[in-house]
Amino acid sequence: MFRMLKARIQQGRRTIRVPLEAVELPERFRGRPALDASRCDDGCRACSEACPTQAIAIQPLRVDLGACLFCTACQDACPSDAIRYTTDYRLAARSREALILSEGEYPLAQALDAKMRRLFGRSLKLRQVSAGGCNGCESELVALGNVVFDLSRFGVEFVASPRHADGIVVTGTVTDNMEHALRETYAAVPSPRLVIAVGACAISGGPFAGADASHGGVPRDIPVDLYVPGCPPHPLTILDGLLRMLGRMESGGAREADPPRAS
Ligand code: SF4
């Protein structure tokens, strides 16, 4: 027992502090790409030809973060360093159009309106729907509950029943077999409800877009409130998007649950 306590004290604090902006990820992390179209040679299509998901368009140069797998094949193929992947994990957006990244500023996710923030800003229960994914995104969602990210300190928790949820978190490309389950789960969540699409598959179908059994992500008639790009997204990308959507990143950074939750 004494040895355990000693080891615990030696470990120190492992939980990431807020504001999250202070967190720096290692160089090998592939976050938001930085584009410099002025470096592109006329007629060069090396990046778009290398892309496995047609996420890149040229003239003007732009990347659809909702389809990007962050594989960096485009960066490797580019002969003039026009595309460079940075370590910026802040990628989530409130609309599909906002995921189209071009040169210049990338707009971060906006907060919900005042009414929705009053409802969900301090306590948000979510039901996860794995709609035909590889479990990569699901693993990162599970990681949000560990001691490093400690999602529940912000009042956000996953629940077993959609009847007890304020919204759903969708992962996977939405296969034929899972579409019905997704719609039933969405219908079982009381209104007003939130829909969060996590990962390239849920946003656009990812590498499975166009496959016979894939519906290309969340069906268009289910309105999505937050898109979290990545393949899979880093837990910090998910956490950053959630806190921005809930209006918890104002005044320079996210606050922990307010008032403190009873344990
Ligand atoms: S990093 Fe994204 S845009 Fe670049 S090749 Fe891979 S999937 Fe395509």
mmCIF file of C-alpha atoms and ligand atoms in Angstrom:
data_model
loop_
_atom_site.group_PDB
_atom_site.id
_atom_site.type_symbol
_atom_site.label_atom_id
_atom_site.label_comp_id
_atom_site.label_asym_id
_atom_site.label_seq_id
_atom_site.Cartn_x
_atom_site.Cartn_y
_atom_site.Cartn_z
ATOM 1 C CA MET A 1 0.000 0.000 0.000
ATOM 2 C CA PHE A 2 2.780 2.397 0.982
ATOM 3 C CA ARG A 3 4.674 1.541 -2.214
ATOM 4 C CA MET A 4 1.554 2.255 -4.276
ATOM 5 C CA LEU A 5 1.049 5.638 -2.653
ATOM 6 C CA LYS A 6 4.734 6.490 -3.155
ATOM 7 C CA ALA A 7 4.543 5.534 -6.854
ATOM 8 C CA ARG A 8 1.387 7.605 -7.266
ATOM 9 C CA ILE A 9 3.007 10.662 -5.726
ATOM 10 C CA GLN A 10 6.062 10.217 -7.940
ATOM 11 C CA GLN A 11 3.859 10.087 -11.036
ATOM 12 C CA GLY A 12 2.532 13.552 -10.271
ATOM 13 C CA ARG A 13 -0.396 15.096 -12.120
ATOM 14 C CA ARG A 14 -1.116 13.394 -15.447
ATOM 15 C CA THR A 15 -4.327 15.212 -16.358
ATOM 16 C CA ILE A 16 -3.992 17.822 -19.108
ATOM 17 C CA ARG A 17 -4.614 21.261 -17.726
ATOM 18 C CA VAL A 18 -6.832 23.864 -19.253
ATOM 19 C CA PRO A 19 -6.581 26.051 -21.285
ATOM 20 C CA LEU A 20 -5.932 23.384 -23.895
ATOM 21 C CA GLU A 21 -4.062 25.908 -26.079
ATOM 22 C CA ALA A 22 -1.015 25.319 -23.881
ATOM 23 C CA VAL A 23 -0.804 21.663 -25.017
ATOM 24 C CA GLU A 24 1.874 20.908 -27.608
ATOM 25 C CA LEU A 25 1.853 17.638 -29.515
ATOM 26 C CA PRO A 26 5.018 15.905 -30.786
ATOM 27 C CA GLU A 27 6.335 16.669 -34.257
ATOM 28 C CA ARG A 28 5.218 13.313 -35.619
ATOM 29 C CA PHE A 29 1.571 14.276 -34.982
ATOM 30 C CA ARG A 30 -0.226 15.212 -38.202
ATOM 31 C CA GLY A 31 -2.629 18.037 -37.572
ATOM 32 C CA ARG A 32 -4.045 20.861 -39.665
ATOM 33 C CA PRO A 33 -2.213 21.264 -42.994
ATOM 34 C CA ALA A 34 -0.722 24.625 -43.946
ATOM 35 C CA LEU A 35 -1.092 25.458 -47.645
ATOM 36 C CA ASP A 36 1.044 27.784 -49.748
ATOM 37 C CA ALA A 37 -0.393 27.861 -53.276
ATOM 38 C CA SER A 38 2.245 30.373 -54.419
ATOM 39 C CA ARG A 39 4.722 27.471 -54.429
ATOM 40 C CA CYS A 40 2.593 25.335 -56.785
ATOM 41 C CA ASP A 41 3.976 24.776 -60.280
ATOM 42 C CA ASP A 42 1.513 25.357 -63.120
ATOM 43 C CA GLY A 43 -0.242 22.146 -64.068
ATOM 44 C CA CYS A 44 1.240 20.118 -61.219
ATOM 45 C CA ARG A 45 -1.278 17.593 -59.896
ATOM 46 C CA ALA A 46 1.104 15.469 -57.834
ATOM 47 C CA CYS A 47 -0.761 16.041 -54.566
ATOM 48 C CA SER A 48 -4.248 15.320 -55.896
ATOM 49 C CA GLU A 49 -3.037 12.241 -57.758
ATOM 50 C CA ALA A 50 -1.414 10.892 -54.575
ATOM 51 C CA CYS A 51 -4.505 11.437 -52.417
ATOM 52 C CA PRO A 52 -6.427 8.200 -51.732
ATOM 53 C CA THR A 53 -9.721 9.983 -50.963
ATOM 54 C CA GLN A 54 -9.775 12.845 -53.495
ATOM 55 C CA ALA A 55 -9.580 15.244 -50.560
ATOM 56 C CA ILE A 56 -7.368 17.718 -52.455
ATOM 57 C CA ALA A 57 -8.438 20.117 -55.161
ATOM 58 C CA ILE A 58 -6.086 22.414 -57.037
ATOM 59 C CA GLN A 59 -6.625 25.870 -58.575
ATOM 60 C CA PRO A 60 -7.194 27.024 -55.961
ATOM 61 C CA LEU A 61 -5.350 24.615 -53.686
ATOM 62 C CA ARG A 62 -7.649 23.360 -50.938
ATOM 63 C CA VAL A 63 -8.063 20.314 -48.709
ATOM 64 C CA ASP A 64 -11.359 18.831 -47.552
ATOM 65 C CA LEU A 65 -10.551 17.998 -43.933
ATOM 66 C CA GLY A 66 -13.763 15.972 -43.783
ATOM 67 C CA ALA A 67 -12.327 13.481 -46.282
ATOM 68 C CA CYS A 68 -8.626 13.755 -45.377
ATOM 69 C CA LEU A 69 -7.001 10.711 -43.768
ATOM 70 C CA PHE A 70 -3.954 12.723 -42.609
ATOM 71 C CA CYS A 71 -1.742 10.153 -44.336
ATOM 72 C CA THR A 72 0.559 12.959 -45.665
ATOM 73 C CA ALA A 73 0.886 11.249 -49.069
ATOM 74 C CA CYS A 74 0.205 14.678 -50.622
ATOM 75 C CA GLN A 75 2.980 16.310 -48.599
ATOM 76 C CA ASP A 76 5.402 13.568 -49.651
ATOM 77 C CA ALA A 77 4.364 13.831 -53.309
ATOM 78 C CA CYS A 78 4.530 17.628 -53.526
ATOM 79 C CA PRO A 79 7.809 18.695 -55.199
ATOM 80 C CA SER A 80 7.620 22.286 -53.913
ATOM 81 C CA ASP A 81 6.536 22.047 -50.238
ATOM 82 C CA ALA A 82 3.185 23.686 -50.937
ATOM 83 C CA ILE A 83 1.526 21.406 -48.349
ATOM 84 C CA ARG A 84 2.920 20.950 -44.860
ATOM 85 C CA TYR A 85 1.153 19.161 -42.023
ATOM 86 C CA THR A 86 1.425 21.043 -38.723
ATOM 87 C CA THR A 87 0.878 19.814 -35.162
ATOM 88 C CA ASP A 88 -2.232 21.979 -34.684
ATOM 89 C CA TYR A 89 -4.926 19.601 -33.411
ATOM 90 C CA ARG A 90 -7.745 22.198 -33.544
ATOM 91 C CA LEU A 91 -9.748 20.947 -36.516
ATOM 92 C CA ALA A 92 -13.412 20.636 -35.517
ATOM 93 C CA ALA A 93 -16.006 22.750 -37.334
ATOM 94 C CA ARG A 94 -19.732 23.422 -37.039
ATOM 95 C CA SER A 95 -20.520 23.083 -40.759
ATOM 96 C CA ARG A 96 -19.428 20.802 -43.601
ATOM 97 C CA GLU A 97 -18.370 23.811 -45.711
ATOM 98 C CA ALA A 98 -16.067 25.070 -42.950
ATOM 99 C CA LEU A 99 -14.006 21.881 -43.295
ATOM 100 C CA ILE A 100 -12.738 22.982 -46.710
ATOM 101 C CA LEU A 101 -9.321 24.355 -45.841
ATOM 102 C CA SER A 102 -7.601 26.847 -48.105
ATOM 103 C CA GLU A 103 -4.805 29.336 -47.509
ATOM 104 C CA GLY A 104 -5.201 31.674 -44.557
ATOM 105 C CA GLU A 105 -7.120 31.364 -41.322
ATOM 106 C CA TYR A 106 -9.043 28.203 -40.520
ATOM 107 C CA PRO A 107 -12.253 29.063 -38.618
ATOM 108 C CA LEU A 108 -12.505 27.130 -35.342
ATOM 109 C CA ALA A 109 -15.835 25.671 -34.206
ATOM 110 C CA GLN A 110 -18.347 28.289 -33.081
ATOM 111 C CA ALA A 111 -20.374 27.925 -29.882
ATOM 112 C CA LEU A 112 -24.035 26.834 -29.877
ATOM 113 C CA ASP A 113 -26.649 29.531 -29.487
ATOM 114 C CA ALA A 114 -27.434 30.830 -25.993
ATOM 115 C CA LYS A 115 -30.475 28.575 -25.482
ATOM 116 C CA MET A 116 -28.583 25.398 -26.384
ATOM 117 C CA ARG A 117 -25.620 26.469 -24.241
ATOM 118 C CA ARG A 118 -27.946 26.952 -21.275
ATOM 119 C CA LEU A 119 -29.291 23.432 -21.824
ATOM 120 C CA PHE A 120 -26.066 21.549 -22.503
ATOM 121 C CA GLY A 121 -23.178 23.851 -21.574
ATOM 122 C CA ARG A 122 -22.586 22.401 -18.123
ATOM 123 C CA SER A 123 -23.912 18.854 -18.517
ATOM 124 C CA LEU A 124 -23.974 16.875 -21.731
ATOM 125 C CA LYS A 125 -24.841 13.174 -21.988
ATOM 126 C CA LEU A 126 -23.968 11.436 -25.247
ATOM 127 C CA ARG A 127 -24.803 8.050 -26.798
ATOM 128 C CA GLN A 128 -22.151 6.669 -29.105
ATOM 129 C CA VAL A 129 -23.207 4.944 -32.345
ATOM 130 C CA SER A 130 -20.505 2.924 -34.092
ATOM 131 C CA ALA A 131 -21.969 2.769 -37.589
ATOM 132 C CA GLY A 132 -19.464 0.592 -39.404
ATOM 133 C CA GLY A 133 -16.074 1.923 -38.377
ATOM 134 C CA CYS A 134 -12.731 0.203 -37.775
ATOM 135 C CA ASN A 135 -12.826 1.055 -34.032
ATOM 136 C CA GLY A 136 -10.026 3.611 -34.397
ATOM 137 C CA CYS A 137 -12.348 6.546 -33.638
ATOM 138 C CA GLU A 138 -14.089 4.551 -30.921
ATOM 139 C CA SER A 139 -10.712 3.914 -29.243
ATOM 140 C CA GLU A 140 -9.965 7.638 -29.200
ATOM 141 C CA LEU A 141 -13.403 8.346 -27.720
ATOM 142 C CA VAL A 142 -12.690 5.780 -24.975
ATOM 143 C CA ALA A 143 -9.337 7.510 -24.360
ATOM 144 C CA LEU A 144 -11.235 10.718 -23.522
ATOM 145 C CA GLY A 145 -12.296 9.052 -20.269
ATOM 146 C CA ASN A 146 -8.772 8.261 -19.072
ATOM 147 C CA VAL A 147 -6.835 10.221 -16.505
ATOM 148 C CA VAL A 148 -5.021 12.308 -19.147
ATOM 149 C CA PHE A 149 -8.112 13.854 -20.754
ATOM 150 C CA ASP A 150 -10.703 13.247 -17.994
ATOM 151 C CA LEU A 151 -13.722 14.285 -20.089
ATOM 152 C CA SER A 152 -16.177 14.047 -17.167
ATOM 153 C CA ARG A 153 -14.547 17.028 -15.390
ATOM 154 C CA PHE A 154 -16.209 19.181 -18.072
ATOM 155 C CA GLY A 155 -19.618 17.634 -17.392
ATOM 156 C CA VAL A 156 -19.595 15.525 -20.595
ATOM 157 C CA GLU A 157 -20.338 11.812 -20.234
ATOM 158 C CA PHE A 158 -21.302 8.835 -22.381
ATOM 159 C CA VAL A 159 -24.501 7.009 -21.434
ATOM 160 C CA ALA A 160 -25.897 3.602 -22.366
ATOM 161 C CA SER A 161 -29.375 4.610 -23.511
ATOM 162 C CA PRO A 162 -30.344 7.205 -26.129
ATOM 163 C CA ARG A 163 -33.367 7.964 -23.893
ATOM 164 C CA HIS A 164 -30.934 9.362 -21.321
ATOM 165 C CA ALA A 165 -28.831 11.217 -23.889
ATOM 166 C CA ASP A 166 -28.744 14.814 -25.139
ATOM 167 C CA GLY A 167 -27.186 13.752 -28.421
ATOM 168 C CA ILE A 168 -25.340 11.102 -30.382
ATOM 169 C CA VAL A 169 -21.719 10.712 -31.416
ATOM 170 C CA VAL A 170 -21.485 8.897 -34.746
ATOM 171 C CA THR A 171 -18.391 7.032 -35.934
ATOM 172 C CA GLY A 172 -17.996 4.851 -39.002
ATOM 173 C CA THR A 173 -18.976 5.128 -42.627
ATOM 174 C CA VAL A 174 -22.654 4.219 -41.946
ATOM 175 C CA THR A 175 -23.074 0.846 -43.558
ATOM 176 C CA ASP A 176 -26.308 -0.626 -44.925
ATOM 177 C CA ASN A 177 -26.586 -2.753 -41.795
ATOM 178 C CA MET A 178 -26.087 0.167 -39.399
ATOM 179 C CA GLU A 179 -28.146 2.873 -41.083
ATOM 180 C CA HIS A 180 -31.405 1.682 -39.538
ATOM 181 C CA ALA A 181 -29.830 1.407 -36.071
ATOM 182 C CA LEU A 182 -28.420 4.928 -36.429
ATOM 183 C CA ARG A 183 -31.804 6.370 -37.392
ATOM 184 C CA GLU A 184 -33.572 4.529 -34.541
ATOM 185 C CA THR A 185 -30.995 5.767 -32.028
ATOM 186 C CA TYR A 186 -31.280 9.341 -33.310
ATOM 187 C CA ALA A 187 -35.081 9.176 -33.102
ATOM 188 C CA ALA A 188 -34.892 7.879 -29.514
ATOM 189 C CA VAL A 189 -32.971 10.936 -28.261
ATOM 190 C CA PRO A 190 -35.371 13.609 -26.962
ATOM 191 C CA SER A 191 -35.312 16.978 -28.743
ATOM 192 C CA PRO A 192 -33.487 19.283 -28.781
ATOM 193 C CA ARG A 193 -30.593 16.948 -29.550
ATOM 194 C CA LEU A 194 -27.066 17.199 -30.838
ATOM 195 C CA VAL A 195 -25.320 15.137 -33.509
ATOM 196 C CA ILE A 196 -21.540 14.909 -33.549
ATOM 197 C CA ALA A 197 -19.747 13.205 -36.452
ATOM 198 C CA VAL A 198 -16.313 11.928 -35.422
ATOM 199 C CA GLY A 199 -13.754 10.880 -38.031
ATOM 200 C CA ALA A 200 -13.480 10.968 -41.815
ATOM 201 C CA CYS A 201 -15.813 7.970 -42.217
ATOM 202 C CA ALA A 202 -18.714 9.581 -40.343
ATOM 203 C CA ILE A 203 -18.199 12.900 -42.156
ATOM 204 C CA SER A 204 -17.682 11.756 -45.738
ATOM 205 C CA GLY A 205 -17.363 7.967 -45.859
ATOM 206 C CA GLY A 206 -13.574 8.272 -45.535
ATOM 207 C CA PRO A 207 -11.693 5.550 -47.435
ATOM 208 C CA PHE A 208 -14.986 3.702 -47.942
ATOM 209 C CA ALA A 209 -16.782 6.548 -49.730
ATOM 210 C CA GLY A 210 -18.462 5.191 -52.851
ATOM 211 C CA ALA A 211 -18.370 1.562 -51.669
ATOM 212 C CA ASP A 212 -21.586 -0.401 -52.227
ATOM 213 C CA ALA A 213 -22.382 -0.863 -48.526
ATOM 214 C CA SER A 214 -21.346 2.648 -47.442
ATOM 215 C CA HIS A 215 -23.783 5.535 -47.099
ATOM 216 C CA GLY A 216 -20.897 8.034 -47.117
ATOM 217 C CA GLY A 217 -21.182 9.024 -43.458
ATOM 218 C CA VAL A 218 -24.093 10.508 -41.526
ATOM 219 C CA PRO A 219 -27.128 10.721 -43.873
ATOM 220 C CA ARG A 220 -27.835 14.276 -45.072
ATOM 221 C CA ASP A 221 -31.296 14.369 -43.475
ATOM 222 C CA ILE A 222 -29.743 14.019 -40.005
ATOM 223 C CA PRO A 223 -28.403 17.494 -39.141
ATOM 224 C CA VAL A 224 -24.850 17.440 -37.782
ATOM 225 C CA ASP A 225 -23.895 20.024 -35.138
ATOM 226 C CA LEU A 226 -20.170 19.288 -34.922
ATOM 227 C CA TYR A 227 -17.732 17.705 -37.378
ATOM 228 C CA VAL A 228 -14.473 16.337 -35.950
ATOM 229 C CA PRO A 229 -11.980 15.472 -38.731
ATOM 230 C CA GLY A 230 -9.259 12.846 -38.447
ATOM 231 C CA CYS A 231 -8.527 9.232 -39.189
ATOM 232 C CA PRO A 232 -8.900 8.804 -36.314
ATOM 233 C CA PRO A 233 -9.076 12.205 -34.585
ATOM 234 C CA HIS A 234 -6.756 12.747 -31.616
ATOM 235 C CA PRO A 235 -8.682 12.914 -28.288
ATOM 236 C CA LEU A 236 -7.566 16.546 -28.007
ATOM 237 C CA THR A 237 -9.202 17.321 -31.362
ATOM 238 C CA ILE A 238 -12.481 15.846 -30.108
ATOM 239 C CA LEU A 239 -12.210 17.572 -26.718
ATOM 240 C CA ASP A 240 -11.343 20.934 -28.285
ATOM 241 C CA GLY A 241 -14.337 20.701 -30.650
ATOM 242 C CA LEU A 242 -16.749 19.700 -27.880
ATOM 243 C CA LEU A 243 -15.627 22.513 -25.568
ATOM 244 C CA ARG A 244 -15.774 25.114 -28.331
ATOM 245 C CA MET A 245 -19.276 23.966 -29.315
ATOM 246 C CA LEU A 246 -20.397 24.203 -25.677
ATOM 247 C CA GLY A 247 -18.974 27.724 -25.360
ATOM 248 C CA ARG A 248 -16.418 26.549 -22.813
ATOM 249 C CA MET A 249 -13.361 27.922 -24.628
ATOM 250 C CA GLU A 250 -14.198 31.573 -24.117
ATOM 251 C CA SER A 251 -12.005 33.912 -22.080
ATOM 252 C CA GLY A 252 -8.824 32.246 -23.233
ATOM 253 C CA GLY A 253 -9.537 28.624 -22.407
ATOM 254 C CA ALA A 254 -11.887 25.905 -21.255
ATOM 255 C CA ARG A 255 -13.138 25.858 -17.728
ATOM 256 C CA GLU A 256 -13.585 22.672 -15.800
ATOM 257 C CA ALA A 257 -17.101 21.756 -14.638
ATOM 258 C CA ASP A 258 -18.753 24.684 -12.876
ATOM 259 C CA PRO A 259 -19.924 24.213 -10.180
ATOM 260 C CA PRO A 260 -17.664 21.278 -9.176
ATOM 261 C CA ARG A 261 -19.403 17.947 -9.626
ATOM 262 C CA ALA A 262 -19.917 15.681 -6.658
ATOM 263 C CA SER A 263 -17.812 12.524 -7.025
HETATM 264 S S1 SF4 B 1 -3.085 13.680 -46.102
HETATM 265 FE FE1 SF4 B 1 -5.257 13.935 -46.657
HETATM 266 S S2 SF4 B 1 -5.244 15.279 -48.454
HETATM 267 FE FE2 SF4 B 1 -3.125 14.474 -48.207
HETATM 268 S S3 SF4 B 1 -3.047 12.623 -49.487
HETATM 269 FE FE3 SF4 B 1 -3.612 11.914 -47.413
HETATM 270 S S4 SF4 B 1 -5.873 11.915 -47.447
HETATM 271 FE FE4 SF4 B 1 -5.241 13.147 -49.228
#
